[in-house]
């Protein structure tokens, strides 16, 4: 679970006699006191906040849904103004301001528990939202809280002292910007030490067996980050279990929901993330008015760092780019400097992902040594004060002695990301090696980028950084050996848009596409009701297969329900098959008509299988294929995709291996058992046509049944071909009726020997080419625009998903300069 600082912030609880001072030198800070008591049967909190007023400036407090009972200064009642959740007070004199208030936080459906902020129940108290009058800015506090008998409580504190009658004092002399409090009569505690840091685990009885594991991992993370960043800023740290589904980090403790804390991977991932927040966000505070830098930096030095140590750094970075491309679009994009907190997948992709990549690009540019020196300088300078992106930039300039204005501004202020395109490379011998030159283009307004380029030659890889800052950048590289392959940004070190070949068809792309179309099932509709309702609630429109026009197939992503849905054949040319037997399955593939879109096929054996699995698929965003059995995941796979931008190298000169050259008779013998034999040609080469005829004669001599397929004739004229081969019409009539000279046009004498031989031996000749009129219509307007009579002449199902075939066709079009690839 991540640290939702934008929503929850940095929290410390002031209860009872709690002195809280606004951020300023200790001697001049006004004293803030807060006393809080609990009425458990009525789920109520009652409190009194006191603050020393030093001037008559208007004071602002955030009070949420709290009821304000009375406001006094020096015991005299003063008026106040309330604007929804804001309390405004204009002090009439200098002295002690006192605010008496109460609030109700009963658990239950639709209540605070459902909102996961504040809850008071028989056994638990969880206060992470607006539960006290919160002054603007940072405050330092002394806390005293009266809790029911048997309750153990936790808040931000370097020391907790228990008194009589349930009174607890939380001693904390550092500033915070928000306050949190949790308590329970079901808490069991485990205590330990790491150096002079006191460690605690507040776990419920059912989970107390996990407590020591969490403490042991806490020690590892404290050791790691003290080495990276300097001393842990406080004297104690606690891991607390919460009845609500939280995943928060506050100064001196982290609060994890009970469902979260039981997940086996949390100690290896999220726990470290929350502990790192003790530095980033909980002691170096965030100046939210200038952007939240903490989530990106914490993600980079925690979640990403752990994967990088396992050798998975490139895969993690690629997934960050894929998530950004899946969730961020023109309708929801915003500049990184405006990120305050995570509210949905798109804001996370910006504030966590894009920010993480900014720190990665910084480290790649300055090196590990300067990077960590700059981060330590940032922590040292800004401990217990609010810091901004400008402070981070300042520390990097100090550590490196360089200026970083353009690097920071382009990623903080711009809403787009880089989009790269590599041209073909020219490879020439240069001295004892080879010079490689190609153009690296930026398809957006140019960024200033340091782009790594990998050169593969003689079994070795060499990485060369290239600085680019223009729309068109000439890249010159040198290789001692003839290069086999050149790849740009193969390990995803640059925040950029993935190309269609790099971007796998994954579930996150489907979730992020609100224009997707849900194709209703043909059968067993009751098995898919949960899916239909779920996607409709997300704003996805549902249609029958028959309602979807061919012209719209390239416009959208599609969610196809049912393995027997004929919609599948409109993309693949055949109905799909289930990934595995039984259960609930999801399979994605790219929309073959639009690289920006995807197609998902969902199958289910029953409504029960759907109910058990459907909501879970949204947590598997990086996968292309999923299978569940009674809600348990039994298969998860990500489709293969290219890594990096491959630079096309000049093709090597072709060569023949002379000992392998065969005679024509040997070739004929080698294919005698084949059902189909292709014999190519250059249309105007008489020698090629002579070889074709000899192949036909040779194969016919083996007493095999034969037909000759020729692209020179179009299918509507098959009957004319048949009449000519059967001797029913003469050659002149045949050529006229088949419209040979207008529909093919090459010298007929080149093909006449083949046609004469076929006529003499009654060998059927098959017209392979489709009507020219259909070809011209498709070329102009696409298949969808064909009138019914023409559409009836083409296959009902065509497989547009064959990438290898598309690649072969692309190369053929490149060889025909007069033709334009569609």
PDB file of C-alpha atoms in Angstrom, residues 228-347:
ATOM      1  CA  UNK A 228      21.663   6.273   2.163  1.00  0.00           C
ATOM      2  CA  UNK A 229      20.168   9.323   3.853  1.00  0.00           C
ATOM      3  CA  UNK A 230      21.576   9.783   7.298  1.00  0.00           C
ATOM      4  CA  UNK A 231      20.163   9.135  10.798  1.00  0.00           C
ATOM      5  CA  UNK A 232      16.539   8.140  11.283  1.00  0.00           C
ATOM      6  CA  UNK A 233      14.841  11.395  12.369  1.00  0.00           C
ATOM      7  CA  UNK A 234      12.988  10.077  15.431  1.00  0.00           C
ATOM      8  CA  UNK A 235      13.532   7.939  18.534  1.00  0.00           C
ATOM      9  CA  UNK A 236      10.812   5.356  17.912  1.00  0.00           C
ATOM     10  CA  UNK A 237       9.005   3.637  15.052  1.00  0.00           C
ATOM     11  CA  UNK A 238       5.837   1.531  15.165  1.00  0.00           C
ATOM     12  CA  UNK A 239       3.932  -0.678  12.752  1.00  0.00           C
ATOM     13  CA  UNK A 240       0.235  -0.543  13.623  1.00  0.00           C
ATOM     14  CA  UNK A 241      -2.582  -2.705  12.305  1.00  0.00           C
ATOM     15  CA  UNK A 242      -5.816  -0.907  11.472  1.00  0.00           C
ATOM     16  CA  UNK A 243      -9.345  -2.259  11.180  1.00  0.00           C
ATOM     17  CA  UNK A 244      -9.880   0.121   8.232  1.00  0.00           C
ATOM     18  CA  UNK A 245      -8.201  -0.565   4.850  1.00  0.00           C
ATOM     19  CA  UNK A 246      -5.441   2.010   5.248  1.00  0.00           C
ATOM     20  CA  UNK A 247      -1.876   2.170   4.016  1.00  0.00           C
ATOM     21  CA  UNK A 248      -0.499   5.352   5.534  1.00  0.00           C
ATOM     22  CA  UNK A 249       2.780   6.627   6.876  1.00  0.00           C
ATOM     23  CA  UNK A 250       2.976   9.273   9.580  1.00  0.00           C
ATOM     24  CA  UNK A 251       5.933  10.530  11.628  1.00  0.00           C
ATOM     25  CA  UNK A 252       7.112   7.669  13.871  1.00  0.00           C
ATOM     26  CA  UNK A 253       4.661   5.015  12.623  1.00  0.00           C
ATOM     27  CA  UNK A 254       2.856   3.402   9.705  1.00  0.00           C
ATOM     28  CA  UNK A 255      -0.790   2.354   9.763  1.00  0.00           C
ATOM     29  CA  UNK A 256      -1.631  -0.715   7.657  1.00  0.00           C
ATOM     30  CA  UNK A 257      -5.060  -2.267   7.192  1.00  0.00           C
ATOM     31  CA  UNK A 258      -5.558  -5.783   8.519  1.00  0.00           C
ATOM     32  CA  UNK A 259      -6.150  -7.199   5.011  1.00  0.00           C
ATOM     33  CA  UNK A 260      -2.967  -5.541   3.829  1.00  0.00           C
ATOM     34  CA  UNK A 261      -0.806  -6.618   6.717  1.00  0.00           C
ATOM     35  CA  UNK A 262      -1.584 -10.285   6.075  1.00  0.00           C
ATOM     36  CA  UNK A 263      -0.309 -10.213   2.483  1.00  0.00           C
ATOM     37  CA  UNK A 264       3.016 -12.070   2.391  1.00  0.00           C
ATOM     38  CA  UNK A 265       4.780  -9.626   0.047  1.00  0.00           C
ATOM     39  CA  UNK A 266       4.076  -6.456   2.067  1.00  0.00           C
ATOM     40  CA  UNK A 267       7.183  -6.803   4.249  1.00  0.00           C
ATOM     41  CA  UNK A 268       9.339  -6.906   1.106  1.00  0.00           C
ATOM     42  CA  UNK A 269       7.653  -3.990  -0.666  1.00  0.00           C
ATOM     43  CA  UNK A 270       5.188  -1.602   0.952  1.00  0.00           C
ATOM     44  CA  UNK A 271       6.739  -1.679   4.435  1.00  0.00           C
ATOM     45  CA  UNK A 272      10.000  -0.290   3.087  1.00  0.00           C
ATOM     46  CA  UNK A 273       8.082   2.342   1.139  1.00  0.00           C
ATOM     47  CA  UNK A 274       6.332   3.542   4.302  1.00  0.00           C
ATOM     48  CA  UNK A 275       9.556   3.564   6.323  1.00  0.00           C
ATOM     49  CA  UNK A 276      11.297   5.653   3.669  1.00  0.00           C
ATOM     50  CA  UNK A 277       8.471   8.181   4.021  1.00  0.00           C
ATOM     51  CA  UNK A 278       9.818   8.857   7.532  1.00  0.00           C
ATOM     52  CA  UNK A 279      12.427  10.928   5.674  1.00  0.00           C
ATOM     53  CA  UNK A 280      10.459  11.949   2.567  1.00  0.00           C
ATOM     54  CA  UNK A 281       7.230  13.545   3.730  1.00  0.00           C
ATOM     55  CA  UNK A 282       7.341  12.860   7.463  1.00  0.00           C
ATOM     56  CA  UNK A 283      10.438  14.862   8.411  1.00  0.00           C
ATOM     57  CA  UNK A 284      11.167  16.701   5.181  1.00  0.00           C
ATOM     58  CA  UNK A 285       7.648  17.977   4.619  1.00  0.00           C
ATOM     59  CA  UNK A 286       5.949  18.670   1.315  1.00  0.00           C
ATOM     60  CA  UNK A 287       5.163  22.172   0.149  1.00  0.00           C
ATOM     61  CA  UNK A 288       1.932  21.130  -1.560  1.00  0.00           C
ATOM     62  CA  UNK A 289       1.457  24.566  -3.116  1.00  0.00           C
ATOM     63  CA  UNK A 290       4.536  23.832  -5.225  1.00  0.00           C
ATOM     64  CA  UNK A 291       3.912  20.163  -5.946  1.00  0.00           C
ATOM     65  CA  UNK A 292       4.300  16.792  -4.244  1.00  0.00           C
ATOM     66  CA  UNK A 293       7.772  15.410  -4.948  1.00  0.00           C
ATOM     67  CA  UNK A 294       7.712  12.805  -2.157  1.00  0.00           C
ATOM     68  CA  UNK A 295       5.749  10.028  -3.856  1.00  0.00           C
ATOM     69  CA  UNK A 296       7.989   9.898  -6.918  1.00  0.00           C
ATOM     70  CA  UNK A 297      11.200  10.004  -4.881  1.00  0.00           C
ATOM     71  CA  UNK A 298       9.937   7.381  -2.424  1.00  0.00           C
ATOM     72  CA  UNK A 299       8.800   5.120  -5.265  1.00  0.00           C
ATOM     73  CA  UNK A 300      12.209   5.433  -6.902  1.00  0.00           C
ATOM     74  CA  UNK A 301      14.230   4.715  -3.775  1.00  0.00           C
ATOM     75  CA  UNK A 302      11.888   2.013  -2.428  1.00  0.00           C
ATOM     76  CA  UNK A 303       9.584   0.102  -4.827  1.00  0.00           C
ATOM     77  CA  UNK A 304      11.811   0.583  -7.868  1.00  0.00           C
ATOM     78  CA  UNK A 305      15.042   0.136  -5.915  1.00  0.00           C
ATOM     79  CA  UNK A 306      13.950  -3.279  -4.609  1.00  0.00           C
ATOM     80  CA  UNK A 307      13.175  -4.498  -8.139  1.00  0.00           C
ATOM     81  CA  UNK A 308      16.405  -3.058  -9.514  1.00  0.00           C
ATOM     82  CA  UNK A 309      18.357  -5.034  -6.925  1.00  0.00           C
ATOM     83  CA  UNK A 310      16.732  -8.183  -8.329  1.00  0.00           C
ATOM     84  CA  UNK A 311      17.788  -7.282 -11.875  1.00  0.00           C
ATOM     85  CA  UNK A 312      14.280  -6.177 -12.898  1.00  0.00           C
ATOM     86  CA  UNK A 313      14.925  -2.459 -13.284  1.00  0.00           C
ATOM     87  CA  UNK A 314      14.295  -2.249 -17.029  1.00  0.00           C
ATOM     88  CA  UNK A 315      11.053  -4.214 -16.757  1.00  0.00           C
ATOM     89  CA  UNK A 316       9.859  -1.940 -13.938  1.00  0.00           C
ATOM     90  CA  UNK A 317      10.632   1.198 -15.944  1.00  0.00           C
ATOM     91  CA  UNK A 318       8.877  -0.186 -19.007  1.00  0.00           C
ATOM     92  CA  UNK A 319       5.801  -0.915 -16.902  1.00  0.00           C
ATOM     93  CA  UNK A 320       5.849   2.665 -15.600  1.00  0.00           C
ATOM     94  CA  UNK A 321       5.815   3.906 -19.213  1.00  0.00           C
ATOM     95  CA  UNK A 322       3.055   1.438 -20.128  1.00  0.00           C
ATOM     96  CA  UNK A 323       0.909   2.556 -17.176  1.00  0.00           C
ATOM     97  CA  UNK A 324       1.403   6.206 -18.102  1.00  0.00           C
ATOM     98  CA  UNK A 325       0.437   5.534 -21.699  1.00  0.00           C
ATOM     99  CA  UNK A 326      -2.563   3.450 -20.604  1.00  0.00           C
ATOM    100  CA  UNK A 327      -4.079   5.870 -18.121  1.00  0.00           C
ATOM    101  CA  UNK A 328      -2.992   9.388 -19.090  1.00  0.00           C
ATOM    102  CA  UNK A 329      -4.711  11.098 -21.998  1.00  0.00           C
ATOM    103  CA  UNK A 330      -5.616  14.565 -23.228  1.00  0.00           C
ATOM    104  CA  UNK A 331      -8.652  14.631 -20.980  1.00  0.00           C
ATOM    105  CA  UNK A 332      -6.856  14.004 -17.671  1.00  0.00           C
ATOM    106  CA  UNK A 333      -3.213  14.981 -18.158  1.00  0.00           C
ATOM    107  CA  UNK A 334      -1.659  17.698 -15.982  1.00  0.00           C
ATOM    108  CA  UNK A 335       1.917  18.877 -15.341  1.00  0.00           C
ATOM    109  CA  UNK A 336       3.907  17.052 -12.684  1.00  0.00           C
ATOM    110  CA  UNK A 337       4.426  20.256 -10.691  1.00  0.00           C
ATOM    111  CA  UNK A 338       0.647  20.313 -10.039  1.00  0.00           C
ATOM    112  CA  UNK A 339       0.539  16.808  -8.567  1.00  0.00           C
ATOM    113  CA  UNK A 340      -0.717  16.911  -4.988  1.00  0.00           C
ATOM    114  CA  UNK A 341      -1.878  13.358  -4.346  1.00  0.00           C
ATOM    115  CA  UNK A 342      -3.140  10.177  -5.923  1.00  0.00           C
ATOM    116  CA  UNK A 343      -6.839  10.175  -6.719  1.00  0.00           C
ATOM    117  CA  UNK A 344      -6.962   7.635  -9.565  1.00  0.00           C
ATOM    118  CA  UNK A 345      -4.751   5.647 -11.927  1.00  0.00           C
ATOM    119  CA  UNK A 346      -3.947   8.631 -14.137  1.00  0.00           C
ATOM    120  CA  UNK A 347      -2.845  10.863 -11.258  1.00  0.00           C
TER     121      UNK A 347
END
